[in-house]
Amino acid sequence: MLLQMKGITKRYGSLTANDDIHFTLAEGEVHALIGENGAGKSTLMRILYGEEQPTEGQILIAGQEQSFTSPSDAIRAGVGMVHQHFMLFPSFTVAENIVIGREPRAGMGFDRKAAAEHVRALSEKYGMPVDPWAKVADCPVGVQQRIEILKVLNQGAKIVILDEPSGALTPLEVEWLLKAIKRLAKQGISFILISHKLHEVMDSSDRITVLRDGRVTGTVRAEETDAVKLSQLMVGRELALTEKKPIVPGKNILEVREITIHGSKGGKPVLDHIGFTVRAGEIVGIAGVSGNGQSELLQAISGLRGIDEGRVLLDGQDVTGKTSGTFREAGLAHIPEDRYMWGSAKEETVADNAIMGHMRSFSRGGLLRKGLIKETVAQWIDAYKVKTGSLDTRGKHLSGGNMQKLIVAREMAHGTPFVIAAEPTRGVDIGAMETIHDALLKRREENGAILLVSSELTEILKLSDRILVLFEGRIAGELGAEEATEERISILMAGGTGVETN
């Protein structure tokens, strides 16, 4: 075996994050590591990458025992990691990012031409095309991920850890990535794939190890298992089927009337006369390749940015140009697409993050009611299975998936007439996904109006009553739930015109 992790245990005081874990990886193998949020996956990989040190256990690479005190030690031993949130310099070129720390020299200076030539050769060798001279800030998310992978390969990595690699990718980018992983594995590169997406895990992996509560519940070959068996290993129970009941929609709750946001320097509008409604008792899905106006639309209808033309009405109230606080008061709940930028404060406590935006509900006479906060937030944590040491734990110590569950619990708890659910299950495990989907459907049954924006077409198809597809800032088409398929949506996402707009 290329890698052996033997009896890995990691304790933080009374908390045991990893408990006697055994994990192996062969040369040229893709080994997936799956489990619920807080199961111990990230801790185990941080230990392998030198970001944490084990309380007990051994790491052997090619039969040699290793002791990593930093990522630099792991990199020297041939271990690289591509984090879920990329570690790139947006203002640097692709080549500059890939060779950083190993820059070719020309006299006393950095030889940019040699760097570009080296990166071009590297990308050809591994079949991962990039433009060495492009600025990273101008590259799509899928290309940025290639840059990260090429960077660790350039550092000499023989073992590559991929943390939720498809989380922000389009379906076509995911398909390309999975093929690239298999191709690189044939060239002798070994991969550890951390993912919540079971169909991707089974399509791309040779073996799958499941963690639950810090322990291994099973290691299986991909061809010998299925999603149901893996789900049971992950959550310890059989998942119930989410049922979407037939409902006759009521009045318009959200009305978006021909809104336009102009592009910079006279370019194309980022939103071009967008108009639609979301009715009570209805989930409207928004699909589209990232960068086609979804983010700007979400910001415009939540008060986070102004619009140049058009109107936004929420539950009959014209909120155009109003503050985000006014949108909240008019009946908006918002699960944001970026949980860290818009939805939480890493340095604040779990309790503070849980009442963010809803302080008035927890105050009397201008003072926060700490007893009510403690009781209510504890109920949310239990209902959504948020794993945290205590209500005083800082947000930065929660896993991304657990922070997401806390935000969803907060936004769904207040019974608002309108909910924006942007990437509501990004980075969460299959059990939490079930809980979040059930919560959205329950709100729908309670006559709530929901705008669902997701890069997961399976999620859009599962939950939506109607689906709008955005392309280059315009609505390229609208499909009812009964006529929508991944193929028809994908055609519209690519700018096709095979479906009439209603």
Coordinates of C-alpha atoms in Angstrom, one line a residue:
M1 CA 0.0 0.0 0.0
L2 CA 1.2 3.5 -0.8
L3 CA -0.5 5.0 2.3
Q4 CA -1.3 3.4 5.6
M5 CA -3.0 5.3 8.4
K6 CA -3.0 3.0 11.5
G7 CA -5.1 3.5 14.6
I8 CA -5.5 7.2 14.1
T9 CA -7.1 8.9 17.2
K10 CA -7.6 12.6 17.7
R11 CA -8.9 14.0 20.9
Y12 CA -9.8 17.6 21.7
G13 CA -10.3 17.6 25.4
S14 CA -13.3 15.3 26.1
L15 CA -14.2 15.3 22.4
T16 CA -12.9 12.4 20.2
A17 CA -13.0 13.5 16.6
N18 CA -11.2 10.4 15.2
D19 CA -11.4 7.0 17.1
D20 CA -8.9 4.3 16.1
I21 CA -9.3 4.8 12.3
H22 CA -7.5 2.6 9.8
F23 CA -7.3 3.8 6.3
T24 CA -5.2 2.7 3.3
L25 CA -4.6 3.9 -0.2
A26 CA -2.9 2.1 -3.1
E27 CA -0.9 3.6 -6.0
G28 CA -3.3 4.8 -8.7
E29 CA -6.4 4.3 -6.6
V30 CA -9.3 6.6 -6.0
H31 CA -10.5 6.1 -2.4
A32 CA -13.5 8.0 -1.3
L33 CA -14.1 9.1 2.3
I34 CA -17.7 9.8 3.1
G35 CA -19.8 10.5 6.2
E36 CA -22.1 13.0 7.8
N37 CA -21.0 16.5 8.8
G38 CA -18.8 16.2 11.9
A39 CA -18.1 12.5 11.3
G40 CA -14.3 13.1 11.4
K41 CA -13.4 13.2 7.7
S42 CA -11.8 16.6 7.6
T43 CA -10.0 16.0 10.9
L44 CA -8.5 12.8 9.4
M45 CA -7.4 14.6 6.3
R46 CA -6.0 17.5 8.2
I47 CA -3.8 15.0 10.1
L48 CA -2.6 13.5 6.8
Y49 CA -1.8 16.9 5.4
G50 CA 0.1 18.0 8.5
E51 CA -2.4 20.6 9.7
E52 CA -3.2 18.6 12.8
Q53 CA -1.2 16.0 14.7
P54 CA -2.8 12.7 15.9
T55 CA -3.2 11.9 19.6
E56 CA -2.4 8.3 18.7
G57 CA -1.6 6.3 15.6
Q58 CA 0.9 6.0 12.7
I59 CA 1.1 7.3 9.2
L60 CA 3.2 5.3 6.7
I61 CA 4.0 6.3 3.1
A62 CA 5.6 3.6 0.9
G63 CA 6.4 1.7 4.1
Q64 CA 8.2 4.6 5.8
E65 CA 6.7 6.1 9.0
Q66 CA 6.0 9.8 8.8
S67 CA 5.5 12.5 11.3
F68 CA 4.0 15.7 9.8
T69 CA 4.1 18.9 11.9
S70 CA 3.0 21.1 9.0
P71 CA 1.7 21.0 5.4
S72 CA 5.2 21.6 4.2
D73 CA 6.2 18.2 5.7
A74 CA 3.3 16.5 4.0
I75 CA 4.1 18.1 0.7
R76 CA 7.7 17.0 0.9
A77 CA 6.4 13.4 1.5
G78 CA 4.3 13.7 -1.7
V79 CA 0.9 14.6 -0.1
G80 CA -1.1 17.5 -1.7
M81 CA -4.5 18.9 -0.8
V82 CA -7.1 20.8 -2.9
H83 CA -9.3 22.5 -0.3
Q84 CA -13.0 23.1 -0.8
H85 CA -12.4 26.9 -0.8
F86 CA -9.6 27.4 -3.2
M87 CA -6.2 28.8 -2.0
L88 CA -5.4 30.9 -5.0
F89 CA -4.3 34.5 -5.6
P90 CA -6.9 36.0 -7.9
S91 CA -4.7 38.9 -9.1
F92 CA -1.9 36.5 -10.1
T93 CA -1.7 34.7 -13.4
V94 CA -2.4 30.9 -13.7
A95 CA 1.3 30.2 -14.1
E96 CA 2.2 32.4 -11.1
N97 CA -0.2 30.4 -8.9
I98 CA 1.0 27.0 -10.1
V99 CA 4.7 27.6 -9.7
I100 CA 4.5 29.6 -6.4
G101 CA 7.3 28.5 -4.1
R102 CA 9.1 26.8 -7.1
E103 CA 9.5 29.8 -9.4
P104 CA 12.0 29.5 -12.3
R105 CA 14.7 32.2 -12.1
A106 CA 16.3 34.4 -14.6
G107 CA 19.3 35.9 -12.8
M108 CA 17.9 37.5 -9.7
G109 CA 14.3 37.7 -11.0
F110 CA 11.3 35.6 -11.7
D111 CA 11.3 34.2 -15.2
R112 CA 7.6 34.5 -16.1
K113 CA 8.1 33.1 -19.7
A114 CA 9.8 30.0 -18.4
A115 CA 7.0 29.6 -15.8
A116 CA 4.3 29.8 -18.5
E117 CA 6.2 27.3 -20.7
H118 CA 6.5 24.9 -17.7
V119 CA 2.8 25.2 -16.9
R120 CA 1.8 24.6 -20.5
A121 CA 3.9 21.4 -20.5
L122 CA 2.5 20.3 -17.2
S123 CA -1.1 20.8 -18.3
E124 CA -0.4 18.8 -21.5
K125 CA 1.2 16.0 -19.5
Y126 CA -1.8 15.6 -17.2
G127 CA -4.5 16.5 -19.7
M128 CA -5.7 19.6 -17.8
P129 CA -5.7 22.5 -20.2
V130 CA -5.2 26.0 -18.8
D131 CA -4.0 29.3 -20.2
P132 CA -0.8 30.1 -18.2
W133 CA -1.1 33.9 -18.9
A134 CA -4.8 34.3 -17.8
K135 CA -5.5 36.0 -14.5
V136 CA -7.1 33.6 -12.0
A137 CA -9.8 36.2 -11.2
D138 CA -11.0 35.8 -14.9
C139 CA -11.1 32.0 -14.8
P140 CA -14.4 30.0 -14.2
V141 CA -14.6 27.9 -11.1
G142 CA -13.9 24.7 -12.9
V143 CA -10.6 26.1 -14.4
Q144 CA -9.6 27.4 -10.9
Q145 CA -9.9 23.9 -9.6
R146 CA -7.7 22.6 -12.4
I147 CA -5.1 25.2 -11.4
E148 CA -5.3 23.9 -7.8
I149 CA -4.8 20.3 -8.9
L150 CA -1.9 21.3 -11.2
K151 CA -0.3 23.3 -8.4
V152 CA -0.2 20.2 -6.1
L153 CA 1.1 18.0 -8.9
N154 CA 3.8 20.5 -9.6
Q155 CA 4.8 20.2 -5.9
G156 CA 5.4 16.5 -6.6
A157 CA 2.2 15.1 -5.0
K158 CA 1.6 11.4 -5.5
I159 CA -1.3 11.5 -3.1
V160 CA -4.0 14.2 -3.8
I161 CA -6.7 14.9 -1.3
L162 CA -9.8 16.5 -2.9
D163 CA -12.2 18.1 -0.4
E164 CA -15.7 18.4 -1.8
P165 CA -14.3 18.9 -5.3
S166 CA -17.6 19.2 -7.2
G167 CA -19.4 21.5 -4.7
A168 CA -19.4 24.6 -6.9
L169 CA -19.2 23.0 -10.3
T170 CA -21.7 22.8 -13.1
P171 CA -22.8 19.4 -14.3
L172 CA -20.5 19.5 -17.3
E173 CA -17.6 20.6 -15.1
V174 CA -18.3 17.7 -12.7
E175 CA -18.3 15.2 -15.6
W176 CA -15.0 16.6 -16.9
L177 CA -13.5 16.5 -13.4
L178 CA -14.5 12.8 -12.7
K179 CA -13.0 11.8 -16.0
A180 CA -9.8 13.7 -15.3
I181 CA -9.5 12.0 -11.9
K182 CA -9.7 8.5 -13.5
R183 CA -7.2 9.6 -16.2
L184 CA -4.7 10.8 -13.6
A185 CA -5.1 7.7 -11.5
K186 CA -4.1 5.6 -14.6
Q187 CA -0.9 7.7 -14.6
G188 CA -0.2 6.6 -11.0
I189 CA -1.6 9.5 -9.0
S190 CA -3.6 8.4 -6.0
F191 CA -6.7 10.3 -4.8
I192 CA -8.6 10.6 -1.6
L193 CA -12.0 12.0 -2.5
I194 CA -14.1 13.7 0.3
S195 CA -17.7 14.0 -1.0
H196 CA -21.3 14.0 0.0
K197 CA -22.5 13.1 -3.5
L198 CA -23.0 9.3 -3.5
H199 CA -23.6 9.0 -7.2
E200 CA -20.3 10.8 -8.0
V201 CA -18.5 8.7 -5.4
M202 CA -19.7 5.4 -6.9
D203 CA -18.9 6.6 -10.5
S204 CA -15.3 7.7 -9.7
S205 CA -14.0 5.6 -6.8
D206 CA -12.4 2.2 -6.5
R207 CA -13.1 1.9 -2.8
I208 CA -15.2 3.8 -0.3
T209 CA -14.7 4.3 3.4
V210 CA -17.6 5.5 5.6
L211 CA -17.1 7.4 8.9
R212 CA -19.8 7.9 11.5
D213 CA -19.1 9.7 14.8
G214 CA -15.4 9.5 14.3
R215 CA -15.2 5.7 13.6
V216 CA -15.1 3.7 10.5
T217 CA -18.4 1.9 9.8
G218 CA -17.3 0.2 6.7
T219 CA -14.9 0.1 3.7
V220 CA -16.4 -1.3 0.5
R221 CA -15.6 -1.6 -3.2
A222 CA -17.6 0.8 -5.3
E223 CA -18.9 -1.9 -7.6
E224 CA -20.2 -3.9 -4.7
T225 CA -22.4 -1.3 -3.1
D226 CA -25.2 1.2 -3.8
A227 CA -26.5 4.5 -2.5
V228 CA -28.9 2.9 -0.1
K229 CA -26.2 0.8 1.6
L230 CA -23.9 3.7 1.8
S231 CA -26.6 5.9 3.3
Q232 CA -27.3 3.4 6.0
L233 CA -23.6 3.2 6.8
M234 CA -23.4 7.0 7.0
V235 CA -26.5 7.8 9.1
G236 CA -27.2 4.4 10.9
R237 CA -30.7 4.2 9.6
E238 CA -32.8 3.9 6.4
L239 CA -33.6 7.3 4.9
A240 CA -37.2 8.2 4.3
L241 CA -38.4 9.2 0.9
T242 CA -39.1 12.9 0.6
E243 CA -42.7 13.4 -0.7
K244 CA -43.8 16.5 -2.6
K245 CA -47.6 16.8 -2.2
P246 CA -49.8 18.4 -4.9
I247 CA -50.7 22.0 -4.0
V248 CA -52.7 24.7 -5.8
P249 CA -50.6 27.9 -5.5
G250 CA -52.1 31.0 -4.1
K251 CA -51.4 34.7 -4.4
N252 CA -48.1 36.2 -5.7
I253 CA -45.7 36.6 -2.8
L254 CA -42.6 37.7 -4.9
E255 CA -43.1 39.8 -8.0
V256 CA -40.0 40.7 -10.0
R257 CA -40.9 43.2 -12.7
E258 CA -38.5 43.6 -15.6
I259 CA -35.4 44.3 -13.5
T260 CA -32.2 45.2 -15.1
I261 CA -28.7 45.7 -13.8
H262 CA -26.3 47.2 -16.2
G263 CA -22.8 45.8 -16.8
S264 CA -19.6 47.8 -16.2
K265 CA -18.2 50.1 -18.9
G266 CA -21.2 49.7 -21.2
G267 CA -21.0 45.9 -21.5
K268 CA -23.9 43.5 -21.5
P269 CA -26.4 43.8 -18.6
V270 CA -25.7 41.3 -15.9
L271 CA -29.5 41.1 -15.6
D272 CA -31.6 42.0 -18.6
H273 CA -35.3 42.7 -18.1
I274 CA -35.9 39.8 -15.7
G275 CA -39.5 39.2 -14.7
F276 CA -41.2 36.4 -12.8
T277 CA -43.4 35.6 -9.8
V278 CA -43.3 33.2 -6.9
R279 CA -46.7 32.3 -5.5
A280 CA -47.8 31.1 -2.1
G281 CA -47.4 27.3 -1.8
E282 CA -44.9 27.1 -4.7
I283 CA -41.2 26.4 -5.1
V284 CA -39.7 28.0 -8.2
G285 CA -36.3 26.7 -9.1
I286 CA -33.6 28.8 -10.8
A287 CA -31.0 26.8 -12.9
G288 CA -28.1 28.1 -14.8
V289 CA -24.3 27.9 -15.2
S290 CA -22.6 29.9 -12.6
G291 CA -22.0 33.5 -13.7
N292 CA -25.2 34.0 -15.7
G293 CA -26.8 36.4 -13.3
Q294 CA -27.9 34.2 -10.4
S295 CA -25.8 36.0 -7.8
E296 CA -26.9 39.4 -8.9
L297 CA -30.6 38.3 -9.0
L298 CA -30.4 37.0 -5.4
Q299 CA -28.7 40.2 -4.2
A300 CA -31.3 42.3 -6.0
I301 CA -34.3 40.6 -4.5
S302 CA -32.8 40.5 -1.0
G303 CA -31.8 44.2 -0.7
L304 CA -28.1 43.5 -0.9
R305 CA -27.6 45.6 -4.1
G306 CA -29.5 48.1 -6.1
I307 CA -31.1 47.7 -9.5
D308 CA -31.0 50.1 -12.5
E309 CA -34.5 49.4 -13.9
G310 CA -37.6 47.6 -12.8
R311 CA -39.4 46.9 -9.5
V312 CA -39.4 44.2 -6.7
L313 CA -42.6 43.6 -4.7
L314 CA -42.6 41.4 -1.6
D315 CA -46.0 40.3 -0.3
G316 CA -47.6 43.3 -1.9
Q317 CA -45.0 45.8 -0.7
D318 CA -42.8 47.7 -3.1
V319 CA -39.3 47.2 -1.7
T320 CA -37.3 48.4 -4.7
G321 CA -34.2 50.3 -3.5
K322 CA -34.9 49.6 0.2
T323 CA -32.4 48.3 2.7
S324 CA -32.0 44.6 3.4
G325 CA -33.6 45.2 6.8
T326 CA -36.8 46.4 5.0
F327 CA -36.8 43.2 2.9
R328 CA -36.6 41.2 6.1
E329 CA -39.4 43.2 7.7
A330 CA -41.5 42.6 4.5
G331 CA -41.3 38.9 5.0
L332 CA -37.9 37.6 3.6
A333 CA -35.9 34.7 4.9
H334 CA -32.6 34.2 3.1
I335 CA -30.3 31.1 3.0
P336 CA -27.4 32.8 1.1
E337 CA -25.3 31.1 -1.6
D338 CA -22.1 31.9 0.3
R339 CA -22.6 31.0 4.0
Y340 CA -19.4 32.8 5.1
M341 CA -19.7 36.0 3.1
W342 CA -23.4 36.6 3.7
G343 CA -24.7 34.2 6.3
S344 CA -22.5 34.0 9.3
A345 CA -19.7 35.6 11.4
K346 CA -16.9 33.1 12.0
E347 CA -15.6 34.8 15.1
E348 CA -18.9 35.0 16.8
T349 CA -20.5 32.2 18.9
V350 CA -23.0 29.6 17.6
A351 CA -25.7 31.4 19.6
D352 CA -24.9 34.8 18.1
N353 CA -24.9 33.3 14.6
A354 CA -28.2 31.6 15.2
I355 CA -30.0 34.8 16.1
M356 CA -28.3 37.0 13.4
G357 CA -30.9 39.1 11.6
H358 CA -33.6 38.2 14.1
M359 CA -32.4 39.9 17.3
R360 CA -35.8 41.7 17.8
S361 CA -37.4 38.3 18.2
F362 CA -35.1 37.5 21.1
S363 CA -35.1 40.9 22.9
R364 CA -37.3 42.8 25.4
G365 CA -36.8 46.4 26.3
G366 CA -33.6 46.5 24.1
L367 CA -32.0 43.6 26.0
L368 CA -31.4 40.2 24.7
R369 CA -33.3 37.4 26.5
K370 CA -30.4 34.9 27.0
G371 CA -32.6 32.2 28.5
L372 CA -34.9 32.3 25.4
I373 CA -32.0 32.3 23.1
K374 CA -30.4 29.3 24.8
E375 CA -33.6 27.3 24.8
T376 CA -34.6 28.1 21.2
V377 CA -31.2 27.6 19.6
A378 CA -30.7 24.3 21.4
Q379 CA -34.0 23.1 19.8
W380 CA -32.8 24.1 16.4
I381 CA -29.4 22.4 16.9
D382 CA -31.3 19.2 17.9
A383 CA -33.8 19.4 15.0
Y384 CA -31.1 19.9 12.4
K385 CA -28.4 17.8 14.1
V386 CA -25.8 20.6 14.2
K387 CA -22.7 19.2 15.8
T388 CA -21.1 21.7 18.1
G389 CA -19.3 21.7 21.4
S390 CA -21.7 24.3 22.9
L391 CA -23.6 27.4 22.1
D392 CA -20.5 29.4 23.0
T393 CA -18.4 27.6 20.4
R394 CA -17.0 30.1 17.8
G395 CA -18.5 29.8 14.3
K396 CA -15.0 29.1 12.8
H397 CA -14.9 25.8 14.7
L398 CA -18.0 24.4 13.0
S399 CA -17.5 22.4 9.8
G400 CA -18.9 24.1 6.7
G401 CA -21.8 21.6 6.6
N402 CA -22.7 22.3 10.3
M403 CA -22.6 26.0 9.7
Q404 CA -24.9 25.5 6.7
K405 CA -27.4 23.5 8.9
L406 CA -27.3 26.3 11.5
I407 CA -28.1 29.0 8.9
V408 CA -31.0 26.9 7.4
A409 CA -32.4 26.3 10.9
R410 CA -32.3 30.0 11.6
E411 CA -33.9 31.1 8.4
M412 CA -36.6 28.5 8.4
A413 CA -37.6 29.0 12.0
H414 CA -39.4 32.3 11.7
G415 CA -42.3 31.4 9.4
T416 CA -41.8 34.2 6.8
P417 CA -44.0 34.2 3.7
F418 CA -41.0 34.2 1.4
V419 CA -37.7 32.2 1.5
I420 CA -34.7 32.5 -0.8
A421 CA -32.9 29.1 -0.6
A422 CA -29.6 29.5 -2.5
E423 CA -27.5 26.3 -2.6
P424 CA -29.4 25.2 0.6
T425 CA -27.6 21.8 0.8
R426 CA -24.1 22.8 -0.4
G427 CA -21.6 20.8 1.7
V428 CA -24.1 18.9 3.8
D429 CA -24.4 15.2 4.2
I430 CA -27.2 13.1 3.0
G431 CA -29.0 13.0 6.3
A432 CA -28.9 16.8 6.6
M433 CA -30.0 17.1 3.0
E434 CA -33.1 15.0 3.8
T435 CA -33.9 17.3 6.8
I436 CA -33.4 20.5 4.7
H437 CA -35.5 19.2 1.8
D438 CA -38.3 18.2 4.2
A439 CA -38.2 21.7 5.9
L440 CA -38.5 23.4 2.5
L441 CA -41.4 21.2 1.5
K442 CA -43.1 21.7 4.8
R443 CA -42.9 25.5 4.4
R444 CA -44.4 25.0 0.9
E445 CA -47.3 23.1 2.5
E446 CA -47.7 25.9 5.0
N447 CA -48.3 28.3 2.0
G448 CA -44.8 29.7 1.9
A449 CA -43.3 30.9 -1.3
I450 CA -39.7 29.6 -2.0
L451 CA -37.2 30.6 -4.6
L452 CA -34.7 27.8 -4.9
V453 CA -31.3 28.4 -6.6
S454 CA -29.1 25.3 -6.9
S455 CA -26.3 24.0 -9.0
E456 CA -27.6 20.5 -8.4
L457 CA -30.1 19.7 -11.1
T458 CA -31.3 16.7 -9.2
E459 CA -32.3 19.0 -6.3
I460 CA -34.0 21.5 -8.7
L461 CA -36.0 18.7 -10.3
K462 CA -36.9 17.0 -7.0
L463 CA -38.3 20.1 -5.2
S464 CA -39.5 22.6 -7.9
D465 CA -43.0 23.2 -9.1
R466 CA -41.6 25.5 -11.9
I467 CA -38.1 25.9 -13.2
L468 CA -36.6 29.1 -14.8
V469 CA -33.3 28.8 -16.6
L470 CA -30.9 31.8 -16.7
F471 CA -28.5 32.4 -19.6
E472 CA -26.4 35.5 -20.0
G473 CA -28.7 37.5 -17.6
R474 CA -32.0 36.6 -19.3
I475 CA -34.6 33.9 -18.7
A476 CA -33.9 31.4 -21.4
G477 CA -36.9 29.2 -20.7
E478 CA -39.5 28.1 -18.1
L479 CA -40.5 24.5 -17.5
G480 CA -43.2 23.0 -15.4
A481 CA -42.2 20.1 -13.1
E482 CA -44.0 17.6 -15.2
E483 CA -42.0 18.4 -18.4
A484 CA -38.6 19.2 -16.9
T485 CA -35.7 16.8 -17.4
E486 CA -31.9 17.2 -16.9
E487 CA -31.4 17.2 -20.7
R488 CA -33.9 19.9 -21.4
I489 CA -32.6 22.1 -18.6
S490 CA -29.0 21.6 -19.7
I491 CA -29.8 22.6 -23.3
L492 CA -31.3 25.9 -22.0
M493 CA -28.4 26.4 -19.6
A494 CA -26.1 26.3 -22.6
G495 CA -28.1 28.9 -24.5
G496 CA -30.1 26.4 -26.6
T497 CA -33.6 27.4 -27.9
G498 CA -35.3 24.0 -28.0
V499 CA -37.9 24.9 -25.4
E500 CA -40.4 27.8 -25.7
T501 CA -40.5 30.4 -22.9
N502 CA -43.9 30.5 -21.3

